[in-house]
PDB file of N, CA and C in Angstrom:
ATOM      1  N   UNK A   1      12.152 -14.320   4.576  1.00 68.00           N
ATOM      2  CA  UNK A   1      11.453 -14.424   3.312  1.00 68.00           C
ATOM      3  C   UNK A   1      11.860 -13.249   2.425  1.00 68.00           C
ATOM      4  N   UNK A   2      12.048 -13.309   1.518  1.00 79.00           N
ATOM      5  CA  UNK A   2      12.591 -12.507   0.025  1.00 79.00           C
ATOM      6  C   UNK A   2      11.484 -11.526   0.190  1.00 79.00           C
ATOM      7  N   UNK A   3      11.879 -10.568  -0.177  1.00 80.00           N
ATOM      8  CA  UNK A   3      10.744  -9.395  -0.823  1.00 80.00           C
ATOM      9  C   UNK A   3      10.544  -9.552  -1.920  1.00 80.00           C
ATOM     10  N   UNK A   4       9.091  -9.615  -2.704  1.00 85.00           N
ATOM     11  CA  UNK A   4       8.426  -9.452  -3.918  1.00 85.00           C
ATOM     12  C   UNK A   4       9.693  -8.496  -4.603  1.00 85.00           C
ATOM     13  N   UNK A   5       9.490  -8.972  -6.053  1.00 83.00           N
ATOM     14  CA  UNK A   5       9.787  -7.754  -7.049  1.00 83.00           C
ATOM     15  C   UNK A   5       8.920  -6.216  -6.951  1.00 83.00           C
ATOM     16  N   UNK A   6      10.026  -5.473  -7.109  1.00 80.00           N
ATOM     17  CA  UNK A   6       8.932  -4.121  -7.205  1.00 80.00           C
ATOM     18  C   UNK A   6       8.448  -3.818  -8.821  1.00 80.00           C
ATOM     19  N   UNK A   7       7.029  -3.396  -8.894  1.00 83.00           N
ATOM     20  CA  UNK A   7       7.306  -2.717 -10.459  1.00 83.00           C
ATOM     21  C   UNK A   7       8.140  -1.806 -10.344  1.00 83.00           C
ATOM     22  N   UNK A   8       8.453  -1.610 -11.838  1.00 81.00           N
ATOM     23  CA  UNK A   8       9.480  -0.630 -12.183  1.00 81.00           C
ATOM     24  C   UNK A   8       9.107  -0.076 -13.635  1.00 81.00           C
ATOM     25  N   UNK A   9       8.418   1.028 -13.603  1.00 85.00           N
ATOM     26  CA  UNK A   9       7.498   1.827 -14.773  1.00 85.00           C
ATOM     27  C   UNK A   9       8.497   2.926 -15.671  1.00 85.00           C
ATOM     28  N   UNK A  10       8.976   2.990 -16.687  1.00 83.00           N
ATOM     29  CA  UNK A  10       9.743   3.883 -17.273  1.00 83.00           C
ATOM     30  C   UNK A  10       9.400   5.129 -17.037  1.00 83.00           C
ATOM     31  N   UNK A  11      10.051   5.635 -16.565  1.00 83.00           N
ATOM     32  CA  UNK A  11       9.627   7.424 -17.188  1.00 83.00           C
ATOM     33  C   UNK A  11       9.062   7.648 -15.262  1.00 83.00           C
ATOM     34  N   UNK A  12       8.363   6.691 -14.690  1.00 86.00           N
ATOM     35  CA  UNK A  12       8.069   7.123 -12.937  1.00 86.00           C
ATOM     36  C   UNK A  12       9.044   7.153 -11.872  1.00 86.00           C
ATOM     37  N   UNK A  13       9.334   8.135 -11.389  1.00 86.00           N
ATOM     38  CA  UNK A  13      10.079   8.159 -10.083  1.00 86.00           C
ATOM     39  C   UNK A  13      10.038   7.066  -8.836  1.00 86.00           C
ATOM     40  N   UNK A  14      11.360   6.829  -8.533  1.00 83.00           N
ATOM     41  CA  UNK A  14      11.370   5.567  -7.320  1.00 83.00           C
ATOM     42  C   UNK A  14      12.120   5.919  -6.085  1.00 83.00           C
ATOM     43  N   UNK A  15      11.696   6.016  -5.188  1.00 82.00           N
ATOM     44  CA  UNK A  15      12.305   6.272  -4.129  1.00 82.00           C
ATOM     45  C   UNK A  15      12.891   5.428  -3.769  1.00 82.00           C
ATOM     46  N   UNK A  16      14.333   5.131  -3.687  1.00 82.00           N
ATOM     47  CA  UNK A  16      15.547   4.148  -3.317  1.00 82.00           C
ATOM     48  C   UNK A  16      16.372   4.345  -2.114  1.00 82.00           C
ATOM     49  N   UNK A  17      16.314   3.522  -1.204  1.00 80.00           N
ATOM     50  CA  UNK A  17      17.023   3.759   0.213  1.00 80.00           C
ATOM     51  C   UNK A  17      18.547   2.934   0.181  1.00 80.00           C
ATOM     52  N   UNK A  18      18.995   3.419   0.839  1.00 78.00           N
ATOM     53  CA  UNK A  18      20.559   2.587   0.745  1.00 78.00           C
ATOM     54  C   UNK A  18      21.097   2.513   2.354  1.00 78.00           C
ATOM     55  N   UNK A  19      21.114   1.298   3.103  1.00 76.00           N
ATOM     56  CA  UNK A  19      20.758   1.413   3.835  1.00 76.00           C
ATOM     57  C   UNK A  19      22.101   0.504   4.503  1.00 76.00           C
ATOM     58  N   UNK A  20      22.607   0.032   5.861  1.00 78.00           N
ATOM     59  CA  UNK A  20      23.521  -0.484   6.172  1.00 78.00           C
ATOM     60  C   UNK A  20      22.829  -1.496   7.148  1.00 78.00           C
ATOM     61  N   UNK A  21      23.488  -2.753   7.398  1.00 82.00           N
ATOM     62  CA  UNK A  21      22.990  -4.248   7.721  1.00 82.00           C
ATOM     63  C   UNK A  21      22.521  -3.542   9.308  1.00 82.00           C
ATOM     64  N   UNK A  22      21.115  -4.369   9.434  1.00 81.00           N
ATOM     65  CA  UNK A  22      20.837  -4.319  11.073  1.00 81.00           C
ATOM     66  C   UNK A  22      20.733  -2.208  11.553  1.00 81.00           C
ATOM     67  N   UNK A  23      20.049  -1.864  10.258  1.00 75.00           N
ATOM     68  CA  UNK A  23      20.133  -0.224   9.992  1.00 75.00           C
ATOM     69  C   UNK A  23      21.490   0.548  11.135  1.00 75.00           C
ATOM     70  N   UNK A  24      22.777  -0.010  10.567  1.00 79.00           N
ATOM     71  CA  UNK A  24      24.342   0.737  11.277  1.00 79.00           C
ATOM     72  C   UNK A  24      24.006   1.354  10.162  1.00 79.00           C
ATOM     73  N   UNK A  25      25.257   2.418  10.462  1.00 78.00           N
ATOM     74  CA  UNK A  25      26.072   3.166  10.053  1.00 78.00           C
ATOM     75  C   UNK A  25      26.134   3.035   8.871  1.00 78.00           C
ATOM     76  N   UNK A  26      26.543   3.543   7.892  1.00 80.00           N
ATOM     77  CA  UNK A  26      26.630   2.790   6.701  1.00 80.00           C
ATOM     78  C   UNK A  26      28.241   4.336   6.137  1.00 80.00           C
ATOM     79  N   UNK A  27      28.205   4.845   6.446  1.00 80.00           N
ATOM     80  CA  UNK A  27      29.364   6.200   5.914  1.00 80.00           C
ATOM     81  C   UNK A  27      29.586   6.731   7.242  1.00 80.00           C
ATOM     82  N   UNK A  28      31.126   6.135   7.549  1.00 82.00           N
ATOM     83  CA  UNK A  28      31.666   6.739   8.694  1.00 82.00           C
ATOM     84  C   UNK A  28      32.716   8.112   8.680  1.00 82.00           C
ATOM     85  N   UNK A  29      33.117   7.924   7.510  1.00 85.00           N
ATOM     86  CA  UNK A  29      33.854   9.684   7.252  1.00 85.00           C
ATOM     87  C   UNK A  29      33.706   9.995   5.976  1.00 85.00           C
ATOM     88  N   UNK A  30      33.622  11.620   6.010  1.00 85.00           N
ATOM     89  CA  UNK A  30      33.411  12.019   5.069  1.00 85.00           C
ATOM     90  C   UNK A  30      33.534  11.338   3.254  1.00 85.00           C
ATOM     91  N   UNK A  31      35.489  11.227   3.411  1.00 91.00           N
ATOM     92  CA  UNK A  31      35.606  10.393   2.211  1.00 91.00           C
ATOM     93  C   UNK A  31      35.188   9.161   1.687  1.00 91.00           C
ATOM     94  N   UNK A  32      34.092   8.524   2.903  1.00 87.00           N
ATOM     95  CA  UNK A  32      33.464   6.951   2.421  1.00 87.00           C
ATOM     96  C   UNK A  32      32.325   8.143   1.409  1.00 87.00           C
ATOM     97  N   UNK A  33      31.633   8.808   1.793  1.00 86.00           N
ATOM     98  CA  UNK A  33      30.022   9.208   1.494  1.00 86.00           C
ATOM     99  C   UNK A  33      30.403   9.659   0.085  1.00 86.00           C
ATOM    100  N   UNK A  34      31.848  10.709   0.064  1.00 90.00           N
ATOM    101  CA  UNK A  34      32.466  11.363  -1.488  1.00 90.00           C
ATOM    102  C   UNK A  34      32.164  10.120  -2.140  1.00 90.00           C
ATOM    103  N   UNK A  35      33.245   9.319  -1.808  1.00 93.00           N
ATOM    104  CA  UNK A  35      33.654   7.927  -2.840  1.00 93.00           C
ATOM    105  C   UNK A  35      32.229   7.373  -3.323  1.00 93.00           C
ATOM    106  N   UNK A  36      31.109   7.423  -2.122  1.00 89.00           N
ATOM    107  CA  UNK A  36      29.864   6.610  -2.456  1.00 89.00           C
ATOM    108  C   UNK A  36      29.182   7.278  -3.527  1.00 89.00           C
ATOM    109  N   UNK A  37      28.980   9.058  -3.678  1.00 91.00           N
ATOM    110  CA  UNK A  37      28.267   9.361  -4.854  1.00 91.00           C
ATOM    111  C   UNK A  37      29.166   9.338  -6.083  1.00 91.00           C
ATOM    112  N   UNK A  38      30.593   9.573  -6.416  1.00 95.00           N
ATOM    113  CA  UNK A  38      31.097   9.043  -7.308  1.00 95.00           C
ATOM    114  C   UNK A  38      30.855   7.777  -7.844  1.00 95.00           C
ATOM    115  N   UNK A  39      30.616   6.973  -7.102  1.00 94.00           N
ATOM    116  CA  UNK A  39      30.337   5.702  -7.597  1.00 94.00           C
ATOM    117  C   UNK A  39      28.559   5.217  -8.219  1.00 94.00           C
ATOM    118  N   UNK A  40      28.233   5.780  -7.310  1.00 92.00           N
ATOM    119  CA  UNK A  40      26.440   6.400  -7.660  1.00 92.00           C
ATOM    120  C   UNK A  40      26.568   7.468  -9.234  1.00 92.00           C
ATOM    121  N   UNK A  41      27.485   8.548  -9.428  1.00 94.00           N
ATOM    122  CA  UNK A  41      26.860   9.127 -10.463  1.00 94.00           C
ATOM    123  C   UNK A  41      27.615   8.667 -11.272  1.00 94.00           C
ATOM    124  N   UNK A  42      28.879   7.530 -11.704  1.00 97.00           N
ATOM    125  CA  UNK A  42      28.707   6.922 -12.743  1.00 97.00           C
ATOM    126  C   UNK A  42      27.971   5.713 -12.610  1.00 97.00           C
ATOM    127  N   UNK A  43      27.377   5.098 -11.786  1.00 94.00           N
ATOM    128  CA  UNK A  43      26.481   4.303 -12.511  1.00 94.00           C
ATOM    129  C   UNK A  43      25.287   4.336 -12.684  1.00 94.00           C
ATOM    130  N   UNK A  44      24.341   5.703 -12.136  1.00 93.00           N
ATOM    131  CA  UNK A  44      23.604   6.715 -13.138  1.00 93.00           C
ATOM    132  C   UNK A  44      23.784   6.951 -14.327  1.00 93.00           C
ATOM    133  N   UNK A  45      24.792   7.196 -14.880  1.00 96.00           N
ATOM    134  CA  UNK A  45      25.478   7.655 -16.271  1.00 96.00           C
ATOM    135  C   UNK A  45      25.142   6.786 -16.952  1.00 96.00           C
ATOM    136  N   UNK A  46      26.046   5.313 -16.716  1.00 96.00           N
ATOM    137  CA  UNK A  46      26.137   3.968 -17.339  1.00 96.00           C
ATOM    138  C   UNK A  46      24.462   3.728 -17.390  1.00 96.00           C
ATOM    139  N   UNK A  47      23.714   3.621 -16.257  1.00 90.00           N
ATOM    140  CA  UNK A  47      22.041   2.853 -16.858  1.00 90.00           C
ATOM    141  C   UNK A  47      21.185   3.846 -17.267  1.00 90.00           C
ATOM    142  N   UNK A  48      21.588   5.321 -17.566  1.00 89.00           N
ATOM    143  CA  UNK A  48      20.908   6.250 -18.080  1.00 89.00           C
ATOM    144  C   UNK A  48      19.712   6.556 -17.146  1.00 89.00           C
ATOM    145  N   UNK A  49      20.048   7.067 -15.683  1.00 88.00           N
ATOM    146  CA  UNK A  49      19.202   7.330 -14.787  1.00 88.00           C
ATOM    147  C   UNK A  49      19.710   8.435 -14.130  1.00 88.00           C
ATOM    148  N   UNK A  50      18.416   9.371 -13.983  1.00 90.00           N
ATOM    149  CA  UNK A  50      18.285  10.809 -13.799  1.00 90.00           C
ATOM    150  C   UNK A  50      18.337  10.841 -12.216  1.00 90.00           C
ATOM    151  N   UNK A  51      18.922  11.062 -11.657  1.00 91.00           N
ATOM    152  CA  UNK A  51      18.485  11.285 -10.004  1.00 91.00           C
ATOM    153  C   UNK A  51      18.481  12.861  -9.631  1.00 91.00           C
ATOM    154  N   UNK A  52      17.478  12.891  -9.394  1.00 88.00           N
ATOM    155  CA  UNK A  52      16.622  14.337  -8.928  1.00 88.00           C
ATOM    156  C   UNK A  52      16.944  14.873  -7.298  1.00 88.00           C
ATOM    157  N   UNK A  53      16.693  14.304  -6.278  1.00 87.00           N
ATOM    158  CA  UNK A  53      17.658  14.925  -5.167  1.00 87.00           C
ATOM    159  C   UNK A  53      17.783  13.403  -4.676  1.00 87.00           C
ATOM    160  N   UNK A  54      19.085  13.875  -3.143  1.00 83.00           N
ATOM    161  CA  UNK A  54      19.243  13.276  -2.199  1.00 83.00           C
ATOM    162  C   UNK A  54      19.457  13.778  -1.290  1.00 83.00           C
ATOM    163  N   UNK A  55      19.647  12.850  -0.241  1.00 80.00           N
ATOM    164  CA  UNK A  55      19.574  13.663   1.276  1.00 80.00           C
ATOM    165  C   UNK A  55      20.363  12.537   2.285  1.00 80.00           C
ATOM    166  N   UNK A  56      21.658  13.118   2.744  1.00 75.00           N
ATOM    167  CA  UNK A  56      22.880  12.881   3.501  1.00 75.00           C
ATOM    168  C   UNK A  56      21.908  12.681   5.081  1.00 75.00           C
ATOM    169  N   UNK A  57      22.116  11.407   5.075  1.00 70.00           N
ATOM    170  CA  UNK A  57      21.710  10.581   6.454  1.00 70.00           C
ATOM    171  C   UNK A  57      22.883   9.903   7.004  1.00 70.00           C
ATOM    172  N   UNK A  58      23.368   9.390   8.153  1.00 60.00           N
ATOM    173  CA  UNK A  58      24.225   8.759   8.622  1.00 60.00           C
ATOM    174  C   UNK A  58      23.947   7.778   8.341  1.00 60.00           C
ATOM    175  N   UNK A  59      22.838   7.023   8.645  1.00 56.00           N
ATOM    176  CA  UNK A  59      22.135   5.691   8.744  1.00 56.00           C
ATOM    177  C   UNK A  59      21.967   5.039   7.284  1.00 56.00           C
ATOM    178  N   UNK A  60      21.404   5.835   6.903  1.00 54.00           N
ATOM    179  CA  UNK A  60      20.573   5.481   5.070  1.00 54.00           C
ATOM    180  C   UNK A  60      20.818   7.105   3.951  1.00 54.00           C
ATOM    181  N   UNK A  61      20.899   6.854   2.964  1.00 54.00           N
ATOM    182  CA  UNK A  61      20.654   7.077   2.144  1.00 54.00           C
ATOM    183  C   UNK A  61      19.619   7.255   1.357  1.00 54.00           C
ATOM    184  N   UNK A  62      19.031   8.430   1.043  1.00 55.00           N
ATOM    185  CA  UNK A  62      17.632   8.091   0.419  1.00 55.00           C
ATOM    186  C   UNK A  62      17.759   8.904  -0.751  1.00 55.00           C
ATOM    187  N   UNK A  63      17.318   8.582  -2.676  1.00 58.00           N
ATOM    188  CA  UNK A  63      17.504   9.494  -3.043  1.00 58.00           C
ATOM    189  C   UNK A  63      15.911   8.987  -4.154  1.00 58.00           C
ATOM    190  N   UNK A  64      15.922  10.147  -4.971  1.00 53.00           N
ATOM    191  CA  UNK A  64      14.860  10.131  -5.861  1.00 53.00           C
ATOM    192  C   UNK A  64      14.848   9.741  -7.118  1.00 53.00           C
ATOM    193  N   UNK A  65      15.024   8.690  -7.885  1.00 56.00           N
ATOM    194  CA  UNK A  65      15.399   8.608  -9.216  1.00 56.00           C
ATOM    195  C   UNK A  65      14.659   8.113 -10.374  1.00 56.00           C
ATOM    196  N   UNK A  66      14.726   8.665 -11.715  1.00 61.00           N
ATOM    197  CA  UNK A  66      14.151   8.222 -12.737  1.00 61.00           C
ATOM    198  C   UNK A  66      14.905   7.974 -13.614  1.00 61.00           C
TER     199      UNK A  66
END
């Protein structure tokens, strides 16, 4: 079954997980995880979203954004 929509309030912080199928691995060497926030902080840029921290997990990804 689908998960509900989440609200999504301008201006409030959302905690966003990024996560890999059946919770694997999701960044197996270094240069996957580089390539992954390059790709994360331009498309921060592009939807005009502030991300405040993150935190380097093997498994998931978790970061803070407004």
């Amino acid at each position: 079954m689908a998960r509900l929509p989440r609200l999504a309030l301008p201006g409030i912080p959302h905690h966003v997980t990024q996560r890999g199928n059946r919770r694997e691995q999701t960044f197996f060497e270094d240069g996957d995880y580089a390539l992954y926030l390059d790709l994360l902080s331009e498309a921060a840029l592009k939807a005009g979203v502030t991300i405040w921290s993150y935190c380097r997990k093997r498994v998931r990804d978790p970061t803070l954004r407004r």
